[in-house]
Amino acid sequence: MSSRGIVLLGAPGAGKGTQAVLLAEKLGVPHISTGDMLRAAVAAQSPVGLKAKAVMDAGQLVSDEIVIGIAEERLKADDAADGFILDGFPRTLGQAEALDRLLERIGLRIDCCLAITVDTEGIVKRLLKRAEIEGRADDNEATIRERMRVYAVETEPLLGYYAARSLVREVPGMDSVPEVSDAMVAALEAA
Ligand code: B4P
């Protein structure tokens, strides 16, 4: 498998986080999740966390400036030099363009964009189930539907952005977790 700079795209609850952990283990590269980093900042009540909390709870996107800053800091760490899996970043065209500029500056690149495809009602159910287990503040039905709307407007256009460079590989995301994981590895092998 030669594709080691990987972007995961998919609607909220598509399973990006779940699959990124498995793939990172298989490839031996770091899993970089802006969602996890933002939740850690909220828990630590850092300046970034204090700004991000209300935005995340409302199902909106945290500002590009904040997210690009935390992603940049993480991507510059030594362990990302041989590959990385970006989960939940980029989420806007502005973030995608900033990411390209950053990667060029630090001598890295994106080799593949894995797009997890799902059906909306199926993932609303998934996220409501996660709400029972994890109690995340943004996992209630109204916020989930708002996150889906924001995804369609802000993030879905990234499929075209990466398709223009022939980087997109679609992976069906409604099968079981191991089945989706196998399909991801197969998509990378074919990339
Ligand atoms: P994220 O943390 O990225 O969360 P997500 O999109 O909700 O979930 P993901 O797709 O990772 O699904 P998961 O594996 O958990 O973002 C949260 C918020 O942070 C955003 O709304 C935004 O406010 C902010 N944010 C993050 N990045 C940002 C950025 N770049 N710019 C601006 N704002 C940003 O799976 C979901 C559930 O389904 C889990 O319970 C899992 O167990 C289950 N599941 C997964 N795969 C399954 C399968 N195949 N079958 C059955 N269940 C499955």
PDB file of C-alpha atoms and ligand atoms in Angstrom:
ATOM      1  CA  MET A   1       0.000   0.000   0.000  1.00  0.00           C
ATOM      2  CA  SER A   2       1.747   3.161  -1.114  1.00  0.00           C
ATOM      3  CA  SER A   3      -0.958   5.716  -0.259  1.00  0.00           C
ATOM      4  CA  ARG A   4       0.062   7.111   3.092  1.00  0.00           C
ATOM      5  CA  GLY A   5      -1.215  10.686   3.099  1.00  0.00           C
ATOM      6  CA  ILE A   6      -4.921  10.029   3.478  1.00  0.00           C
ATOM      7  CA  VAL A   7      -7.965  12.264   3.863  1.00  0.00           C
ATOM      8  CA  LEU A   8     -11.192  10.656   5.099  1.00  0.00           C
ATOM      9  CA  LEU A   9     -14.378  12.307   3.899  1.00  0.00           C
ATOM     10  CA  GLY A  10     -17.899  11.409   4.988  1.00  0.00           C
ATOM     11  CA  ALA A  11     -21.034  12.823   6.575  1.00  0.00           C
ATOM     12  CA  PRO A  12     -21.255  13.190  10.378  1.00  0.00           C
ATOM     13  CA  GLY A  13     -21.468   9.701  11.835  1.00  0.00           C
ATOM     14  CA  ALA A  14     -20.292   8.032   8.616  1.00  0.00           C
ATOM     15  CA  GLY A  15     -17.673   6.274  10.713  1.00  0.00           C
ATOM     16  CA  LYS A  16     -14.601   8.382   9.950  1.00  0.00           C
ATOM     17  CA  GLY A  17     -13.321   8.218  13.521  1.00  0.00           C
ATOM     18  CA  THR A  18     -14.086   4.506  13.887  1.00  0.00           C
ATOM     19  CA  GLN A  19     -12.341   3.616  10.627  1.00  0.00           C
ATOM     20  CA  ALA A  20      -9.421   6.013  11.086  1.00  0.00           C
ATOM     21  CA  VAL A  21      -8.365   4.224  14.288  1.00  0.00           C
ATOM     22  CA  LEU A  22      -8.341   0.827  12.511  1.00  0.00           C
ATOM     23  CA  LEU A  23      -6.575   2.131   9.429  1.00  0.00           C
ATOM     24  CA  ALA A  24      -3.940   3.988  11.463  1.00  0.00           C
ATOM     25  CA  GLU A  25      -3.121   0.727  13.218  1.00  0.00           C
ATOM     26  CA  LYS A  26      -2.906  -1.201   9.949  1.00  0.00           C
ATOM     27  CA  LEU A  27      -0.705   1.408   8.218  1.00  0.00           C
ATOM     28  CA  GLY A  28       1.331   2.462  11.260  1.00  0.00           C
ATOM     29  CA  VAL A  29       0.658   6.162  10.669  1.00  0.00           C
ATOM     30  CA  PRO A  30      -0.936   8.703  13.044  1.00  0.00           C
ATOM     31  CA  HIS A  31      -4.687   9.325  13.141  1.00  0.00           C
ATOM     32  CA  ILE A  32      -5.289  13.066  13.197  1.00  0.00           C
ATOM     33  CA  SER A  33      -8.841  14.008  14.203  1.00  0.00           C
ATOM     34  CA  THR A  34      -9.743  17.684  14.497  1.00  0.00           C
ATOM     35  CA  GLY A  35     -12.968  16.626  16.264  1.00  0.00           C
ATOM     36  CA  ASP A  36     -10.989  14.767  18.959  1.00  0.00           C
ATOM     37  CA  MET A  37      -8.535  17.661  19.311  1.00  0.00           C
ATOM     38  CA  LEU A  38     -11.381  20.168  19.656  1.00  0.00           C
ATOM     39  CA  ARG A  39     -13.185  17.994  22.243  1.00  0.00           C
ATOM     40  CA  ALA A  40      -9.912  17.736  24.210  1.00  0.00           C
ATOM     41  CA  ALA A  41      -9.579  21.549  24.074  1.00  0.00           C
ATOM     42  CA  VAL A  42     -13.172  21.921  25.315  1.00  0.00           C
ATOM     43  CA  ALA A  43     -12.513  19.469  28.176  1.00  0.00           C
ATOM     44  CA  ALA A  44      -9.317  21.327  29.126  1.00  0.00           C
ATOM     45  CA  GLN A  45     -11.160  24.679  28.936  1.00  0.00           C
ATOM     46  CA  SER A  46      -8.258  26.102  26.902  1.00  0.00           C
ATOM     47  CA  PRO A  47      -8.783  29.382  24.971  1.00  0.00           C
ATOM     48  CA  VAL A  48      -9.512  27.361  21.786  1.00  0.00           C
ATOM     49  CA  GLY A  49     -11.896  25.096  23.709  1.00  0.00           C
ATOM     50  CA  LEU A  50     -13.788  28.025  25.175  1.00  0.00           C
ATOM     51  CA  LYS A  51     -14.315  29.479  21.683  1.00  0.00           C
ATOM     52  CA  ALA A  52     -15.234  26.116  20.118  1.00  0.00           C
ATOM     53  CA  LYS A  53     -17.715  24.725  22.658  1.00  0.00           C
ATOM     54  CA  ALA A  54     -20.883  26.652  21.768  1.00  0.00           C
ATOM     55  CA  VAL A  55     -20.189  26.310  18.041  1.00  0.00           C
ATOM     56  CA  MET A  56     -19.786  22.535  18.279  1.00  0.00           C
ATOM     57  CA  ASP A  57     -22.825  22.115  20.528  1.00  0.00           C
ATOM     58  CA  ALA A  58     -24.922  23.916  17.881  1.00  0.00           C
ATOM     59  CA  GLY A  59     -23.702  21.588  15.104  1.00  0.00           C
ATOM     60  CA  GLN A  60     -21.841  24.397  13.309  1.00  0.00           C
ATOM     61  CA  LEU A  61     -18.262  24.391  12.080  1.00  0.00           C
ATOM     62  CA  VAL A  62     -15.529  25.891  14.217  1.00  0.00           C
ATOM     63  CA  SER A  63     -13.724  28.731  12.348  1.00  0.00           C
ATOM     64  CA  ASP A  64     -11.225  27.770   9.655  1.00  0.00           C
ATOM     65  CA  GLU A  65      -8.578  29.837  11.443  1.00  0.00           C
ATOM     66  CA  ILE A  66      -8.791  27.767  14.656  1.00  0.00           C
ATOM     67  CA  VAL A  67      -8.985  24.401  12.927  1.00  0.00           C
ATOM     68  CA  ILE A  68      -6.163  25.117  10.474  1.00  0.00           C
ATOM     69  CA  GLY A  69      -3.999  26.218  13.407  1.00  0.00           C
ATOM     70  CA  ILE A  70      -4.482  22.989  15.368  1.00  0.00           C
ATOM     71  CA  ALA A  71      -4.099  20.801  12.268  1.00  0.00           C
ATOM     72  CA  GLU A  72      -0.894  22.596  11.278  1.00  0.00           C
ATOM     73  CA  GLU A  73       0.653  22.091  14.693  1.00  0.00           C
ATOM     74  CA  ARG A  74      -0.154  18.367  14.571  1.00  0.00           C
ATOM     75  CA  LEU A  75       0.984  17.771  10.984  1.00  0.00           C
ATOM     76  CA  LYS A  76       4.365  19.351  11.697  1.00  0.00           C
ATOM     77  CA  ALA A  77       5.122  16.712  14.356  1.00  0.00           C
ATOM     78  CA  ASP A  78       7.801  14.196  13.335  1.00  0.00           C
ATOM     79  CA  ASP A  79       5.469  11.171  13.340  1.00  0.00           C
ATOM     80  CA  ALA A  80       3.416  12.573  10.422  1.00  0.00           C
ATOM     81  CA  ALA A  81       6.412  12.660   8.087  1.00  0.00           C
ATOM     82  CA  ASP A  82       5.831   9.098   6.801  1.00  0.00           C
ATOM     83  CA  GLY A  83       2.077   9.355   6.433  1.00  0.00           C
ATOM     84  CA  PHE A  84      -1.095  10.431   8.215  1.00  0.00           C
ATOM     85  CA  ILE A  85      -4.835   9.890   8.257  1.00  0.00           C
ATOM     86  CA  LEU A  86      -6.835  13.098   8.435  1.00  0.00           C
ATOM     87  CA  ASP A  87     -10.252  12.516  10.010  1.00  0.00           C
ATOM     88  CA  GLY A  88     -12.722  15.407   9.884  1.00  0.00           C
ATOM     89  CA  PHE A  89     -10.236  17.805   8.294  1.00  0.00           C
ATOM     90  CA  PRO A  90     -10.488  19.501   5.845  1.00  0.00           C
ATOM     91  CA  ARG A  91     -14.206  20.297   6.106  1.00  0.00           C
ATOM     92  CA  THR A  92     -14.397  23.444   3.936  1.00  0.00           C
ATOM     93  CA  LEU A  93     -12.788  24.516   0.675  1.00  0.00           C
ATOM     94  CA  GLY A  94     -10.826  27.143   2.618  1.00  0.00           C
ATOM     95  CA  GLN A  95      -9.426  24.405   4.876  1.00  0.00           C
ATOM     96  CA  ALA A  96      -8.579  22.195   1.865  1.00  0.00           C
ATOM     97  CA  GLU A  97      -6.669  25.019   0.173  1.00  0.00           C
ATOM     98  CA  ALA A  98      -4.855  25.913   3.406  1.00  0.00           C
ATOM     99  CA  LEU A  99      -3.975  22.239   3.860  1.00  0.00           C
ATOM    100  CA  ASP A 100      -2.475  22.047   0.360  1.00  0.00           C
ATOM    101  CA  ARG A 101      -0.347  25.130   1.042  1.00  0.00           C
ATOM    102  CA  LEU A 102       0.799  23.733   4.386  1.00  0.00           C
ATOM    103  CA  LEU A 103       1.669  20.282   2.990  1.00  0.00           C
ATOM    104  CA  GLU A 104       3.684  21.856   0.198  1.00  0.00           C
ATOM    105  CA  ARG A 105       5.591  23.959   2.730  1.00  0.00           C
ATOM    106  CA  ILE A 106       6.498  20.962   4.864  1.00  0.00           C
ATOM    107  CA  GLY A 107       7.159  18.567   1.976  1.00  0.00           C
ATOM    108  CA  LEU A 108       4.169  16.238   2.431  1.00  0.00           C
ATOM    109  CA  ARG A 109       1.207  15.427   0.187  1.00  0.00           C
ATOM    110  CA  ILE A 110      -2.210  13.814  -0.031  1.00  0.00           C
ATOM    111  CA  ASP A 111      -2.120  10.490  -1.872  1.00  0.00           C
ATOM    112  CA  CYS A 112      -5.735   9.422  -1.493  1.00  0.00           C
ATOM    113  CA  CYS A 113      -9.122  10.712  -0.377  1.00  0.00           C
ATOM    114  CA  LEU A 114     -11.313   7.890   0.969  1.00  0.00           C
ATOM    115  CA  ALA A 115     -14.972   8.931   0.797  1.00  0.00           C
ATOM    116  CA  ILE A 116     -17.318   6.938   3.042  1.00  0.00           C
ATOM    117  CA  THR A 117     -20.823   6.811   1.536  1.00  0.00           C
ATOM    118  CA  VAL A 118     -23.837   6.400   3.838  1.00  0.00           C
ATOM    119  CA  ASP A 119     -27.603   6.910   3.925  1.00  0.00           C
ATOM    120  CA  THR A 120     -28.882   9.798   5.989  1.00  0.00           C
ATOM    121  CA  GLU A 121     -31.587   8.062   8.021  1.00  0.00           C
ATOM    122  CA  GLY A 122     -29.226   5.194   8.860  1.00  0.00           C
ATOM    123  CA  ILE A 123     -26.673   7.540  10.331  1.00  0.00           C
ATOM    124  CA  VAL A 124     -29.215   9.592  12.257  1.00  0.00           C
ATOM    125  CA  LYS A 125     -30.068   6.298  14.034  1.00  0.00           C
ATOM    126  CA  ARG A 126     -26.354   5.538  14.584  1.00  0.00           C
ATOM    127  CA  LEU A 127     -25.691   8.917  16.132  1.00  0.00           C
ATOM    128  CA  LEU A 128     -28.746   8.712  18.392  1.00  0.00           C
ATOM    129  CA  LYS A 129     -27.362   5.382  19.604  1.00  0.00           C
ATOM    130  CA  ARG A 130     -23.962   6.998  20.224  1.00  0.00           C
ATOM    131  CA  ALA A 131     -25.803   9.687  22.228  1.00  0.00           C
ATOM    132  CA  GLU A 132     -27.061   6.988  24.606  1.00  0.00           C
ATOM    133  CA  ILE A 133     -23.552   5.564  25.028  1.00  0.00           C
ATOM    134  CA  GLU A 134     -21.265   8.625  25.016  1.00  0.00           C
ATOM    135  CA  GLY A 135     -23.629  11.519  25.798  1.00  0.00           C
ATOM    136  CA  ARG A 136     -21.970  13.904  23.321  1.00  0.00           C
ATOM    137  CA  ALA A 137     -23.665  17.327  23.459  1.00  0.00           C
ATOM    138  CA  ASP A 138     -23.976  17.483  19.644  1.00  0.00           C
ATOM    139  CA  ASP A 139     -25.685  14.074  19.286  1.00  0.00           C
ATOM    140  CA  ASN A 140     -29.351  15.083  19.566  1.00  0.00           C
ATOM    141  CA  GLU A 141     -31.667  14.835  16.571  1.00  0.00           C
ATOM    142  CA  ALA A 142     -31.982  18.560  15.773  1.00  0.00           C
ATOM    143  CA  THR A 143     -28.205  19.082  15.960  1.00  0.00           C
ATOM    144  CA  ILE A 144     -27.473  15.926  13.984  1.00  0.00           C
ATOM    145  CA  ARG A 145     -29.735  17.163  11.151  1.00  0.00           C
ATOM    146  CA  GLU A 146     -28.056  20.582  11.271  1.00  0.00           C
ATOM    147  CA  ARG A 147     -24.622  18.903  11.030  1.00  0.00           C
ATOM    148  CA  MET A 148     -25.878  16.964   7.973  1.00  0.00           C
ATOM    149  CA  ARG A 149     -27.053  20.240   6.375  1.00  0.00           C
ATOM    150  CA  VAL A 150     -23.713  21.931   7.073  1.00  0.00           C
ATOM    151  CA  TYR A 151     -21.918  18.872   5.655  1.00  0.00           C
ATOM    152  CA  ALA A 152     -23.885  19.044   2.385  1.00  0.00           C
ATOM    153  CA  VAL A 153     -23.175  22.761   1.941  1.00  0.00           C
ATOM    154  CA  GLU A 154     -19.611  23.094   3.233  1.00  0.00           C
ATOM    155  CA  THR A 155     -17.900  19.704   2.991  1.00  0.00           C
ATOM    156  CA  GLU A 156     -19.462  17.724   0.130  1.00  0.00           C
ATOM    157  CA  PRO A 157     -17.913  20.092  -2.469  1.00  0.00           C
ATOM    158  CA  LEU A 158     -14.519  18.733  -1.377  1.00  0.00           C
ATOM    159  CA  LEU A 159     -15.340  15.535  -3.259  1.00  0.00           C
ATOM    160  CA  GLY A 160     -15.110  17.539  -6.488  1.00  0.00           C
ATOM    161  CA  TYR A 161     -11.963  19.306  -5.265  1.00  0.00           C
ATOM    162  CA  TYR A 162     -10.119  15.998  -4.787  1.00  0.00           C
ATOM    163  CA  ALA A 163     -11.803  14.220  -7.736  1.00  0.00           C
ATOM    164  CA  ALA A 164     -10.274  16.875 -10.020  1.00  0.00           C
ATOM    165  CA  ARG A 165      -6.898  15.382  -8.995  1.00  0.00           C
ATOM    166  CA  SER A 166      -8.213  11.786  -9.343  1.00  0.00           C
ATOM    167  CA  LEU A 167      -7.652  11.164  -5.622  1.00  0.00           C
ATOM    168  CA  VAL A 168     -11.150  10.030  -4.570  1.00  0.00           C
ATOM    169  CA  ARG A 169     -11.980   6.388  -3.784  1.00  0.00           C
ATOM    170  CA  GLU A 170     -15.525   5.716  -2.583  1.00  0.00           C
ATOM    171  CA  VAL A 171     -16.154   3.132   0.140  1.00  0.00           C
ATOM    172  CA  PRO A 172     -19.694   2.038   1.115  1.00  0.00           C
ATOM    173  CA  GLY A 173     -20.112   2.807   4.821  1.00  0.00           C
ATOM    174  CA  MET A 174     -23.353   1.074   5.843  1.00  0.00           C
ATOM    175  CA  ASP A 175     -21.835  -2.427   6.232  1.00  0.00           C
ATOM    176  CA  SER A 176     -20.350  -3.729   9.492  1.00  0.00           C
ATOM    177  CA  VAL A 177     -17.243  -2.003  10.912  1.00  0.00           C
ATOM    178  CA  PRO A 178     -14.821  -4.811   9.830  1.00  0.00           C
ATOM    179  CA  GLU A 179     -16.387  -4.966   6.356  1.00  0.00           C
ATOM    180  CA  VAL A 180     -15.980  -1.217   5.858  1.00  0.00           C
ATOM    181  CA  SER A 181     -12.403  -1.474   7.133  1.00  0.00           C
ATOM    182  CA  ASP A 182     -11.579  -4.231   4.625  1.00  0.00           C
ATOM    183  CA  ALA A 183     -13.150  -2.188   1.833  1.00  0.00           C
ATOM    184  CA  MET A 184     -10.951   0.764   2.791  1.00  0.00           C
ATOM    185  CA  VAL A 185      -7.787  -1.308   2.635  1.00  0.00           C
ATOM    186  CA  ALA A 186      -8.872  -2.718  -0.748  1.00  0.00           C
ATOM    187  CA  ALA A 187      -9.563   0.812  -2.033  1.00  0.00           C
ATOM    188  CA  LEU A 188      -6.104   1.941  -0.919  1.00  0.00           C
ATOM    189  CA  GLU A 189      -4.455  -1.056  -2.525  1.00  0.00           C
ATOM    190  CA  ALA A 190      -6.187  -0.220  -5.795  1.00  0.00           C
ATOM    191  CA  ALA A 191      -5.341   3.503  -5.547  1.00  0.00           C
TER     192      ALA A 191
HETATM  193  P1  B4P B   1     -16.217  14.813  14.385  1.00  0.00           P
HETATM  194  O1  B4P B   1     -15.557  14.444  15.635  1.00  0.00           O
HETATM  195  O2  B4P B   1     -15.386  14.786  13.139  1.00  0.00           O
HETATM  196  O3  B4P B   1     -17.434  13.794  14.346  1.00  0.00           O
HETATM  197  P2  B4P B   1     -18.494  13.095  13.427  1.00  0.00           P
HETATM  198  O4  B4P B   1     -18.420  13.644  12.028  1.00  0.00           O
HETATM  199  O5  B4P B   1     -19.764  13.214  14.153  1.00  0.00           O
HETATM  200  O6  B4P B   1     -18.244  11.532  13.417  1.00  0.00           O
HETATM  201  P3  B4P B   1     -17.512  10.361  12.598  1.00  0.00           P
HETATM  202  O7  B4P B   1     -17.801  10.333  11.129  1.00  0.00           O
HETATM  203  O8  B4P B   1     -16.062  10.390  12.995  1.00  0.00           O
HETATM  204  O9  B4P B   1     -18.253   9.082  13.137  1.00  0.00           O
HETATM  205  P4  B4P B   1     -17.852   7.941  14.176  1.00  0.00           P
HETATM  206  O10 B4P B   1     -16.733   7.099  13.674  1.00  0.00           O
HETATM  207  O11 B4P B   1     -17.674   8.573  15.514  1.00  0.00           O
HETATM  208  O12 B4P B   1     -16.822  16.319  14.477  1.00  0.00           O
HETATM  209  C1  B4P B   1     -17.551  16.836  15.569  1.00  0.00           C
HETATM  210  C2  B4P B   1     -17.681  18.389  15.498  1.00  0.00           C
HETATM  211  O13 B4P B   1     -16.374  19.007  15.652  1.00  0.00           O
HETATM  212  C3  B4P B   1     -18.200  19.003  14.203  1.00  0.00           C
HETATM  213  O14 B4P B   1     -19.625  19.013  14.135  1.00  0.00           O
HETATM  214  C4  B4P B   1     -17.595  20.440  14.273  1.00  0.00           C
HETATM  215  O15 B4P B   1     -18.348  21.295  15.102  1.00  0.00           O
HETATM  216  C5  B4P B   1     -16.248  20.231  14.897  1.00  0.00           C
HETATM  217  N1  B4P B   1     -15.179  20.057  13.898  1.00  0.00           N
HETATM  218  C6  B4P B   1     -14.399  18.928  13.749  1.00  0.00           C
HETATM  219  N2  B4P B   1     -13.523  19.114  12.739  1.00  0.00           N
HETATM  220  C7  B4P B   1     -13.758  20.348  12.209  1.00  0.00           C
HETATM  221  C8  B4P B   1     -13.208  21.086  11.122  1.00  0.00           C
HETATM  222  N3  B4P B   1     -12.229  20.580  10.360  1.00  0.00           N
HETATM  223  N4  B4P B   1     -13.697  22.327  10.869  1.00  0.00           N
HETATM  224  C9  B4P B   1     -14.661  22.865  11.629  1.00  0.00           C
HETATM  225  N5  B4P B   1     -15.249  22.208  12.666  1.00  0.00           N
HETATM  226  C10 B4P B   1     -14.808  20.970  12.961  1.00  0.00           C
HETATM  227  O16 B4P B   1     -19.145   7.016  14.134  1.00  0.00           O
HETATM  228  C11 B4P B   1     -20.400   7.434  14.603  1.00  0.00           C
HETATM  229  C12 B4P B   1     -21.108   6.331  15.387  1.00  0.00           C
HETATM  230  O17 B4P B   1     -21.431   5.244  14.520  1.00  0.00           O
HETATM  231  C13 B4P B   1     -20.255   5.728  16.498  1.00  0.00           C
HETATM  232  O18 B4P B   1     -21.080   5.512  17.599  1.00  0.00           O
HETATM  233  C14 B4P B   1     -19.738   4.406  15.924  1.00  0.00           C
HETATM  234  O19 B4P B   1     -19.557   3.421  16.928  1.00  0.00           O
HETATM  235  C15 B4P B   1     -20.879   4.011  14.990  1.00  0.00           C
HETATM  236  N6  B4P B   1     -20.415   3.317  13.787  1.00  0.00           N
HETATM  237  C16 B4P B   1     -19.337   3.641  13.033  1.00  0.00           C
HETATM  238  N7  B4P B   1     -19.226   2.802  11.966  1.00  0.00           N
HETATM  239  C17 B4P B   1     -20.308   1.936  12.053  1.00  0.00           C
HETATM  240  C18 B4P B   1     -20.767   0.835  11.240  1.00  0.00           C
HETATM  241  N8  B4P B   1     -20.108   0.452  10.112  1.00  0.00           N
HETATM  242  N9  B4P B   1     -21.909   0.204  11.626  1.00  0.00           N
HETATM  243  C19 B4P B   1     -22.582   0.580  12.738  1.00  0.00           C
HETATM  244  N10 B4P B   1     -22.181   1.595  13.561  1.00  0.00           N
HETATM  245  C20 B4P B   1     -21.053   2.263  13.216  1.00  0.00           C
END
